[in-house]
Every structure is written in C-alpha cells, then in structure tokens.
Short mmCIF file of C-alpha atoms in Angstrom, two decimals:
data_model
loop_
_atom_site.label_atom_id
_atom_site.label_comp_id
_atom_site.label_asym_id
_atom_site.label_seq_id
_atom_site.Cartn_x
_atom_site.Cartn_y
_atom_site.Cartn_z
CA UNK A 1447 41.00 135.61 76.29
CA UNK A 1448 38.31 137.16 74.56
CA UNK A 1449 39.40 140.29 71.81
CA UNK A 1450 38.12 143.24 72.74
CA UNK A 1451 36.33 143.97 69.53
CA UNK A 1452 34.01 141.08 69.96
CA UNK A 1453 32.49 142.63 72.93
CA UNK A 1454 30.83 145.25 70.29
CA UNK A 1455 29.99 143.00 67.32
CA UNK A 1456 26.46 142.52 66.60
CA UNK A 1457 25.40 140.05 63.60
CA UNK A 1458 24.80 143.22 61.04
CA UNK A 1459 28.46 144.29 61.79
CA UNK A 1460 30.60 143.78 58.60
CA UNK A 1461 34.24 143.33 59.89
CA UNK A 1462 35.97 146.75 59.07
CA UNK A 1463 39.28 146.43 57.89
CA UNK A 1464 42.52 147.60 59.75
CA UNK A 1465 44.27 150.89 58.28
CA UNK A 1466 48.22 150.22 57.17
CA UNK A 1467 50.88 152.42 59.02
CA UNK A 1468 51.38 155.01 58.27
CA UNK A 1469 47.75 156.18 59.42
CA UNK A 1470 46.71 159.19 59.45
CA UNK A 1471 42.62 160.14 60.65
CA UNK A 1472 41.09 163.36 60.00
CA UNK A 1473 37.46 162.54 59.71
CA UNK A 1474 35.29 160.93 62.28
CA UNK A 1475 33.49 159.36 59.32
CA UNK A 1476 36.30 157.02 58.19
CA UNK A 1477 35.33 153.16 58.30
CA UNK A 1478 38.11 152.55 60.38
CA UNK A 1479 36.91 154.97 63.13
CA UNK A 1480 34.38 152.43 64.72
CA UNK A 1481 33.68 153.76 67.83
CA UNK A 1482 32.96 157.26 69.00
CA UNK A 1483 32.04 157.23 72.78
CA UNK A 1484 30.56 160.64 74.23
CA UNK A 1485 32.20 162.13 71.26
CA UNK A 1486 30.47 163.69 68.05
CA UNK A 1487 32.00 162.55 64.42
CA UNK A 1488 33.07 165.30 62.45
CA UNK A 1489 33.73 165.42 58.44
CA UNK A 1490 36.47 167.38 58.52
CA UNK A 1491 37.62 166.37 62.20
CA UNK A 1492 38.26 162.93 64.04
CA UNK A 1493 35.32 164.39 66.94
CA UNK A 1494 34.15 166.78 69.70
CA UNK A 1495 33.99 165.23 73.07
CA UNK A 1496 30.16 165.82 74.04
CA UNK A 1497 30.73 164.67 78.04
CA UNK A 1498 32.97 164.62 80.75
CA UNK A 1499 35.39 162.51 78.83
CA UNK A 1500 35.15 161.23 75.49
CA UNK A 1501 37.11 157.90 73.38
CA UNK A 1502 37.10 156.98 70.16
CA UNK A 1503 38.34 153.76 68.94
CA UNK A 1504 40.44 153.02 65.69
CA UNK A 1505 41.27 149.98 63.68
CA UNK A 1506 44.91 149.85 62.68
CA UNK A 1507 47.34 146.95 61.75
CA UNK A 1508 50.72 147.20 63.27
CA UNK A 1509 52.03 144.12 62.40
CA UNK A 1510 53.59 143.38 65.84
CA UNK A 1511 55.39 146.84 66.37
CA UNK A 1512 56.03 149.24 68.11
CA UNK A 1513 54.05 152.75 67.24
CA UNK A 1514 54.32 156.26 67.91
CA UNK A 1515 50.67 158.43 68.25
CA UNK A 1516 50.09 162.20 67.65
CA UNK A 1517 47.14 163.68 68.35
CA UNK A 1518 46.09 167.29 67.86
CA UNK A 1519 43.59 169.10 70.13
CA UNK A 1520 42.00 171.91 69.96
CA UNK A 1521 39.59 174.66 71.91
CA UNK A 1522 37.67 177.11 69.42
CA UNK A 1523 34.53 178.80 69.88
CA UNK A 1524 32.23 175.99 69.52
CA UNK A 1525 34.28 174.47 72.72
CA UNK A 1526 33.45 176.88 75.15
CA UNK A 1527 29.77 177.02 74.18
CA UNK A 1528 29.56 173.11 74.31
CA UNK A 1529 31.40 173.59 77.99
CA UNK A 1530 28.68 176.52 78.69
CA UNK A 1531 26.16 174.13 77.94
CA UNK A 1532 26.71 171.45 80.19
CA UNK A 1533 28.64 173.22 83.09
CA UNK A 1534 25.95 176.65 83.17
CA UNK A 1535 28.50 178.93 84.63
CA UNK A 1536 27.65 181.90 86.94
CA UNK A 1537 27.84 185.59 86.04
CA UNK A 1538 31.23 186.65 86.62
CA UNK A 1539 32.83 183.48 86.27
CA UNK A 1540 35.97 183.72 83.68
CA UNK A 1541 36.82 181.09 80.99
CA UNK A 1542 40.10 179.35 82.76
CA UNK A 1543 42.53 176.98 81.07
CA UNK A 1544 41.87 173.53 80.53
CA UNK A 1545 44.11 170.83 82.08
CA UNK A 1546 43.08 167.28 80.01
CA UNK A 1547 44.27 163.79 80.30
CA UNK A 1548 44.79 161.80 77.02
CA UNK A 1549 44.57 157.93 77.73
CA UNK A 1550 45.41 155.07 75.52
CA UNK A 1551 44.48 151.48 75.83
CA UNK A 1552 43.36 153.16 79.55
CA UNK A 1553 46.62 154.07 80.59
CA UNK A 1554 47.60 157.43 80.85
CA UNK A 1555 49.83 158.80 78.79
CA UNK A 1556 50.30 162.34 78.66
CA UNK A 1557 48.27 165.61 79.30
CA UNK A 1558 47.47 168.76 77.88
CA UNK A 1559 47.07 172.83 79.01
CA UNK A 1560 44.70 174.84 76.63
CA UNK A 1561 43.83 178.64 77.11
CA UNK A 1562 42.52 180.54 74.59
CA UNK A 1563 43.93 184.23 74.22
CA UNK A 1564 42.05 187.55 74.57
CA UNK A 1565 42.45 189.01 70.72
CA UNK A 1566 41.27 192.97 70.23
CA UNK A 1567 38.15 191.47 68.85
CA UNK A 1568 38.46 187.89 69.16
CA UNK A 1569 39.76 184.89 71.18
CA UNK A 1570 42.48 183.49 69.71
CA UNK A 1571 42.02 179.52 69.28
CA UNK A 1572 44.27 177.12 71.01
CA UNK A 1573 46.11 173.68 69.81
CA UNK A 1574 48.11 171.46 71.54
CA UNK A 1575 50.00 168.30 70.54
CA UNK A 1576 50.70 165.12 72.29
CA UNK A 1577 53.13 162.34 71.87
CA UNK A 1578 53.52 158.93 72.86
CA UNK A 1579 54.61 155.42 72.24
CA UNK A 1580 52.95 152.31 72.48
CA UNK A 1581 54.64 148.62 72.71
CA UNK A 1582 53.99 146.13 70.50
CA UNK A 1583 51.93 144.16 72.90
CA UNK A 1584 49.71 147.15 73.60
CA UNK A 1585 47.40 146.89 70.51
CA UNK A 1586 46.20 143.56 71.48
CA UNK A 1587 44.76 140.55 68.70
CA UNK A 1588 42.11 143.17 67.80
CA UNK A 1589 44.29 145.81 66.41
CA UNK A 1590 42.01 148.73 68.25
CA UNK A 1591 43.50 151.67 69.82
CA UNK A 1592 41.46 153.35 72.65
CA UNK A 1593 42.19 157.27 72.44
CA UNK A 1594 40.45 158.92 75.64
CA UNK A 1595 39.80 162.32 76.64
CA UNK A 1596 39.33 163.34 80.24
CA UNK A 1597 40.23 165.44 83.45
CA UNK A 1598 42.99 165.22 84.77
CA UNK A 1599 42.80 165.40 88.67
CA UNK A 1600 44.00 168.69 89.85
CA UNK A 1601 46.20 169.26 93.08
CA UNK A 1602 44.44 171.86 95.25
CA UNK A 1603 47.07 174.55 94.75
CA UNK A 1604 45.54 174.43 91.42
CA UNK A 1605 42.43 173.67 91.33
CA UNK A 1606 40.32 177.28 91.40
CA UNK A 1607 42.99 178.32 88.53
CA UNK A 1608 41.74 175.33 86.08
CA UNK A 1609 38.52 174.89 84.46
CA UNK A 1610 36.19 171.80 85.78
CA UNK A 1611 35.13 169.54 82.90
CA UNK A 1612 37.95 170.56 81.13
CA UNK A 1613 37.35 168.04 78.37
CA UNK A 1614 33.68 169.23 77.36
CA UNK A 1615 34.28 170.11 73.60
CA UNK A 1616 37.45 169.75 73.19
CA UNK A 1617 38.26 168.95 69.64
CA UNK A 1618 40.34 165.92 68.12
CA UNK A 1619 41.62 167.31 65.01
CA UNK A 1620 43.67 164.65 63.81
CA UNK A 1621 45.25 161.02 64.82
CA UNK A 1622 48.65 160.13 63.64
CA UNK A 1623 50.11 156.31 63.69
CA UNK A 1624 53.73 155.53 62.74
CA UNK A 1625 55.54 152.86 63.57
CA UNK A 1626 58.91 153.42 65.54
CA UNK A 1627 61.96 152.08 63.85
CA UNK A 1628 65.27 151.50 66.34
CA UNK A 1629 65.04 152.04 69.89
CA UNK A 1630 62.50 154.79 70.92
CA UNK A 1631 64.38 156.41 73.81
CA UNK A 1632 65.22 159.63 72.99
CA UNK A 1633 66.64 160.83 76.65
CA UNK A 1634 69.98 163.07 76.58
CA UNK A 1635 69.40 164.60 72.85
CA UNK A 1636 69.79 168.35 72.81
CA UNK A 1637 67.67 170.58 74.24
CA UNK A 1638 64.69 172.22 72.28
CA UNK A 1639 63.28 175.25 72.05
CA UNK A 1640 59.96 176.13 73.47
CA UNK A 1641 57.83 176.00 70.13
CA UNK A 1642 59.83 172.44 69.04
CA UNK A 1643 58.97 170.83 72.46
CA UNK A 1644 55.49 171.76 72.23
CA UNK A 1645 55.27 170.82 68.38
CA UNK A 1646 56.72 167.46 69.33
CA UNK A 1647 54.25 167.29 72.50
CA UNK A 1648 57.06 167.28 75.50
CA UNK A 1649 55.12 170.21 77.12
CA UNK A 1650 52.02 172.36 77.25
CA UNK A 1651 52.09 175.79 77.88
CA UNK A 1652 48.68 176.80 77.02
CA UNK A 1653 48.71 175.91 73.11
CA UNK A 1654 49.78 176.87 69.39
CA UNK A 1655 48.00 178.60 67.50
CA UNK A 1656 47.84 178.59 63.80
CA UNK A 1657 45.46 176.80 61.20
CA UNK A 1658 47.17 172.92 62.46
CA UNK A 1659 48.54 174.46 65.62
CA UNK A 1660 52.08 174.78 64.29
CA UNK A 1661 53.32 178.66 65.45
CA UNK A 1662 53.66 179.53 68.78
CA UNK A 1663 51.95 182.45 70.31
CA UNK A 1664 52.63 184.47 73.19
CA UNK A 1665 52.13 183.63 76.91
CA UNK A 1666 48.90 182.32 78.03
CA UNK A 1667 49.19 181.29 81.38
CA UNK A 1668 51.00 180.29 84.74
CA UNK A 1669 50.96 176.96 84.08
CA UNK A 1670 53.53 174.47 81.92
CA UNK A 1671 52.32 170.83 81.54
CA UNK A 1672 55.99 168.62 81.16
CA UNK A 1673 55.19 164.97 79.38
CA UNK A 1674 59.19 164.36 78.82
CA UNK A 1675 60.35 161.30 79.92
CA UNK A 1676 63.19 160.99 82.18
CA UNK A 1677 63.69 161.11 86.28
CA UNK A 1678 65.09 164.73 85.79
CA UNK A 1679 63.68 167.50 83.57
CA UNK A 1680 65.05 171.03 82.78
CA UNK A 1681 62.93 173.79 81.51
CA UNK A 1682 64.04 177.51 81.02
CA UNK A 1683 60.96 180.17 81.35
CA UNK A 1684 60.07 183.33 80.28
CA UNK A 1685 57.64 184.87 82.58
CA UNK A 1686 55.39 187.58 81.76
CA UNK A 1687 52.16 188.95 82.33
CA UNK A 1688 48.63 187.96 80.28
CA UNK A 1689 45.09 189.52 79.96
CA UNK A 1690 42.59 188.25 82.29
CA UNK A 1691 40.80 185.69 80.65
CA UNK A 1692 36.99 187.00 79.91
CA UNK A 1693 34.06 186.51 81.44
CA UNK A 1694 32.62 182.45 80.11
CA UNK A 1695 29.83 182.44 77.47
CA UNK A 1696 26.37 182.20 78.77
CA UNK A 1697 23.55 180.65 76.94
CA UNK A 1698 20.69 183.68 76.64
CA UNK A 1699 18.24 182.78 78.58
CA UNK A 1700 15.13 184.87 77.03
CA UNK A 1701 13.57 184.05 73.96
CA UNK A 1702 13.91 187.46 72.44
CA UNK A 1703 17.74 186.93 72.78
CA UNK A 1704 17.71 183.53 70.92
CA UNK A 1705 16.43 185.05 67.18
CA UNK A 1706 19.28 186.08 65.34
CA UNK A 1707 18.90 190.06 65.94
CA UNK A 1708 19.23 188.46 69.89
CA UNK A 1709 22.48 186.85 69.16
CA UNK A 1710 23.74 189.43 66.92
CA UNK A 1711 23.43 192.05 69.71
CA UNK A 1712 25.18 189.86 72.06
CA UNK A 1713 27.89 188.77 70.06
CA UNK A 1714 28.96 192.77 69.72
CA UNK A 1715 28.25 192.79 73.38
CA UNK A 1716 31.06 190.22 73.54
CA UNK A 1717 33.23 191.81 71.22
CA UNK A 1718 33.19 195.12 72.70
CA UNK A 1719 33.78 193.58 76.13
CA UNK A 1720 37.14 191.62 75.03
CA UNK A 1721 38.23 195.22 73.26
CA UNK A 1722 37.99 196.41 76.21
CA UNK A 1723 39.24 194.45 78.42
CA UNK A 1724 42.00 194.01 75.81
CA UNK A 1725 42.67 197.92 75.89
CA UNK A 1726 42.53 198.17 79.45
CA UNK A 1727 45.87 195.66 80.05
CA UNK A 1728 47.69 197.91 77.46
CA UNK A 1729 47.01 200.94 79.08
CA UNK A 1730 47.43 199.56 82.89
CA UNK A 1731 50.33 200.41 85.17
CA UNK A 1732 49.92 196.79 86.53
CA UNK A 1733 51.07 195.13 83.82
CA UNK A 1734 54.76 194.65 84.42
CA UNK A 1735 56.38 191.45 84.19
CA UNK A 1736 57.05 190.27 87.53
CA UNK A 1737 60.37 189.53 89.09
CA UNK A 1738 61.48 185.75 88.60
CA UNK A 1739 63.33 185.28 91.70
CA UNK A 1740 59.84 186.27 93.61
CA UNK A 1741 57.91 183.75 92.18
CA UNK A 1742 57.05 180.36 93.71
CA UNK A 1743 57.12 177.58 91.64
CA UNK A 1744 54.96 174.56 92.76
CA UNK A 1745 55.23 171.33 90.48
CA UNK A 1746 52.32 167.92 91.01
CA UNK A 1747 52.52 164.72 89.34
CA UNK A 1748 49.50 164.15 87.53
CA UNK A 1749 49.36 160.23 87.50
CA UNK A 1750 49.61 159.65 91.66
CA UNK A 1751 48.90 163.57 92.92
CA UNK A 1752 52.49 163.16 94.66
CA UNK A 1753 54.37 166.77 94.77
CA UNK A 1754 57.58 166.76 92.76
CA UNK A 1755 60.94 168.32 94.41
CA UNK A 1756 62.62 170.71 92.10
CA UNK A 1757 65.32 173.47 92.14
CA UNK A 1758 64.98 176.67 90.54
CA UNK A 1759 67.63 179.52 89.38
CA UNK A 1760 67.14 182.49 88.10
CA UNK A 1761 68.71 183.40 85.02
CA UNK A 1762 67.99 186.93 84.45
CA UNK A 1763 65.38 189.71 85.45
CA UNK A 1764 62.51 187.43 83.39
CA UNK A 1765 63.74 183.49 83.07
CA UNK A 1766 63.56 181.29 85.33
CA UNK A 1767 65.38 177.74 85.14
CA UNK A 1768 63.12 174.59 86.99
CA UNK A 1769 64.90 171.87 87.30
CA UNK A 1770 62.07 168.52 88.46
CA UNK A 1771 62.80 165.45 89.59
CA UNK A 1772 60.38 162.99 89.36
CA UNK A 1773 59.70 159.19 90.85
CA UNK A 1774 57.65 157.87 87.48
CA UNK A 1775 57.26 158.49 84.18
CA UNK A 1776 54.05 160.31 83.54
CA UNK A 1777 52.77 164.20 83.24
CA UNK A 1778 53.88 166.73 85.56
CA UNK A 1779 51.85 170.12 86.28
CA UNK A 1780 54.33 172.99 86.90
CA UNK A 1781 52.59 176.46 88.33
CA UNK A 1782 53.89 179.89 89.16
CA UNK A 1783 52.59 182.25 91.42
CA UNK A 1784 53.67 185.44 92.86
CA UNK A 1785 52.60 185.98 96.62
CA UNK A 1786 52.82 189.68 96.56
CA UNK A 1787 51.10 190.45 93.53
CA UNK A 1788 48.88 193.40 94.26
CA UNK A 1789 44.87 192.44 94.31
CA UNK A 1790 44.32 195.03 91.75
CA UNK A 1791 46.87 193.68 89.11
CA UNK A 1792 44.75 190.11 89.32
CA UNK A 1793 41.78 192.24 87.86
CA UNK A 1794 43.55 193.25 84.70
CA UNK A 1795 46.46 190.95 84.38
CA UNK A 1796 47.93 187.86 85.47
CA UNK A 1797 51.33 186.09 85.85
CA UNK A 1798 52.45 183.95 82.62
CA UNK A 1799 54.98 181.98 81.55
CA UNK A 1800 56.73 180.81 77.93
CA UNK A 1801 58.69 178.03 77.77
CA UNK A 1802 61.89 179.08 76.31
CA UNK A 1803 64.03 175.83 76.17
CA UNK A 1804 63.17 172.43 77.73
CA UNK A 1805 66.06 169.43 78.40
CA UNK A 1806 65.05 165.91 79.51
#
C-alpha cells in the first residue's frame, strides 16, 4: 500500500522531517506544515480557510501511539469579510452563527458553533476549541495528519438559523499533539462547568472569547454543539436572551467608497449601526428571558442527520436540564426555540442559551 505522502512528492521535494510530541503549530510557515489546501499560511497563525472547506496537513512522529489533538478556531473581522467575499450576501441579510465540521484523517470528529457578539462599538471575536483522539493506527507509515475544515450538514429545523459556507475564513489558530498515556476514556468523571467543557472542547455554545479563547462570555445563541462521548449526555442551561446579530458586511460596490475616506465613512456607518442596535436591546421591553418550561428543545446528530430522543426538566424559572441519548459517537446539534415568541421581540432580541454544567 502506497504512503500517502508519496502521492505529493515531486523530485525537488526534500523529505521534511517529522515534529516530536509534544507538538505544538502556530505558524502556517513551519517546515512541518506541508500542505495547506484552500487555506492561506499565516506567520503568526496555522491558516485561514480561503473555500468551502479547507485542510492542512502536518508531519508528526508518534512513535506508534495513541494522540490527543486540540485545535483552536477562530471568527474575527477578517472572517466575515473573507465569507462576504465569496458568499455576496443581500441587503438585510444578518451575520448568523457558524456550524463547522473538523475532520481528521477524513473522519469526522467533532464540530464547532461560532457567533460573534454585538459589542457597543464592536463585534466581539469568537474562539472555540476542539478535542479528539486518534489511535495509533490512524497516522499511517507517513506520519501525516489531515486536519479539515468544512460544513457540517444542517437538519432543516436549523438550517435558515446557520450561516451557509460556514467555514469561509475561519481561522486555525493553533494545533496541539500529545500523546495519550493510560486508557483515554474519560466517561463517568464529574461533571464540568460550562467554561471547562468548552475549554476542553466537549461543547460549543457559540465561542470564548479572550486573546487564546480562554474566558467565557455571555450567551450568544440558541444553539449548543455536544462532542462528549458517551450514549447518554446531560447538560444544564441557562437561557437568556441576545442582540440580533447585525446586518453581514458588504463589499462597497462604488469606487468612491473603496479609497480610504470611502471605507472610513463606512466603517462609522457600521459602528454607529451596532451602537445602536446595541442600545436598542437595552432599552426594549422585549428583552426578557423567556420561560424554560416553554421552550422546545430539538437535538440532530450531525454525522447521519438522525434526530436524537432526549428528556428535558426544568430546573428553575431560567435552566433547563437536556438529557440526549444518542445511537453513535459523534457531534450532536442541540437548538431551542420558543413558539410563542412575539414577531416583534425577533427584531431586537433572540432566545440564547449558556451552558451551565455538562455530564457525559
């Protein structure tokens, strides 16, 4: 059987040598980064995925074990232009969360919810962590590992609350490579709090925030992402209510609006519109959390598109416990929504939920 890294040698390529474990990648510019597929390198950053999905391939020696592999993500600015650029949105049309798909070795192995925040005078950046474990047969002769970014396919309950070509931009901070010493299941430990299980990638509630993504903001949306293992998995939420996202960045289309007095005028066009916006949910009467034992909870399995029973109880005026069961391992998309929410709420607020505690 042919190693995959001979498919991609030419006779200029100098073999690059595998990186020891611990491995840690933070530039796309490292030797042992030797593919970047529909993603741009970055010097300070692994890449930016440039298409619908985006890989890049490392070079790492395992020795025959077992590893464990972080990766950070992350939705700035720069994202959301990148997504403008290649999806042209409509007037009107709001930026929506991003549901992505992380594969490795082309399996799938987790997934990801990012929503930026409406600030006073900024959006507030997103990160999100994921977490997952790899055999010692998965690496292969060649030592590669295949990190891909793409969509994940959405049920249709959620699919005009999601952004299409989710993964347009994204970011990939940072790659880190351990290897995993004892047995790596970790099922019936105790349960963690909302900002630990994120941290440590067993769910996605819109992101972290924070130069690496370490400190957990507040609500961002109606939608948890759960990537703990296990048949059964318990999650305790806080729901709340959020600012409407904004209205998506549009590329000016006149040239007067593309010298830098153009973009300067826009940009406090934009900034007066989000402290706006921002003001108006303060100062709205429908911006009340909603009642927990109202809301419908909905939960999709985002490997075979299967719906996931669950049971939910709710334990006090705001929390709500969800208890899903679930035929596979693989990511499950959990989504609130509240039928009698009034139309006029939607316009300046929305329903959204914080993951308070999460058992597995």
């Amino acid at each position: 059987m042919t190693a995959t890294g001979a498919l991609f040698a030419t006779e200029f390529d100098e073999p690059a040598p595998p990186r020891e474990l611990p491995a840690v990648f933070t530039s796309g510019g490292d030797p042992e980064v030797l593919v970047a597929d529909q993603t741009a390198r970055g010097a300070a950053i692994v890449g930016r995925v440039q298409g619908a999905s985006g890989a890049v391939m490392l070079k790492i020696r395992t020795g025959g074990r077992p590893v464990r592999v972080r990766v950070n993500l992350h939705v700035d600015a720069a994202t959301q232009a990148a997504w403008s650029r290649a999806v042209i949105p409509g007037r009107g049309v709001r930026e929506l969360p991003r549901l992505i798909m992380v594969r490795a070795q082309g399996t799938a192995r987790a997934a990801a919810l990012l929503s930026r925040r409406r600030g006073r005078l900024r959006m507030v950046e997103a990160h999100a962590w994921v977490e997952f474990d790899l055999g010692a047969q998965e690496m292969g002769a060649d030592e590669l590992l295949i990190i891909e970014l793409a969509d994940a396919g959405l049920p249709p309950w959620a699919a005009s609350a999601l952004s299409p070509l989710a993964a347009v931009g994204v970011r990939i901070n940072r790659v880190e490579v351990t290897a995993v010493e004892g047995p790596a299941d970790n099922l019936g430990g105790p349960p963690l709090d909302g900002a630990s299980a994120q941290l440590a990638g067993l769910v996605s509630a819109g992101g972290l925030v924070g130069a690496r993504g370490r400190t957990e903001g507040p609500a961002r949306s109606r939608f948890v992402v759960l990537n703990a293992a296990g048949s059964t998995v318990r999650c305790r939420l806080r729901t709340t209510v959020a600012s409407v996202p904004p209205e998506a960045f549009r590329h000016p289309t006149q040239p007067w609006l593309r010298r830098q007095q153009g973009q300067t005028v826009l940009k406090a066009v934009r900034v007066a519109k989000r402290g706006a916006g921002y003001a108006l949910f303060e100062a709205s009467p429908f911006t009340r959390p909603p009642d927990a034992d109202r809301l419908v909870v909905r939960a999709t399995h985002l490997v075979d598109g299967t719906d996931c029973p669950l049971r939910t109880t709710p334990a006090g005026p705001d929390l709500l416990d969800v208890l899903v069961e679930r035929a596979g391992d693989g990511p499950v998309l959990l989504g609130l929504a509240d039928p009698t929410a009034e139309r006029a709420r939607r316009r300046v607020s929305d329903i959204a939920c914080q993951v308070v505690e999460l058992e597995s």
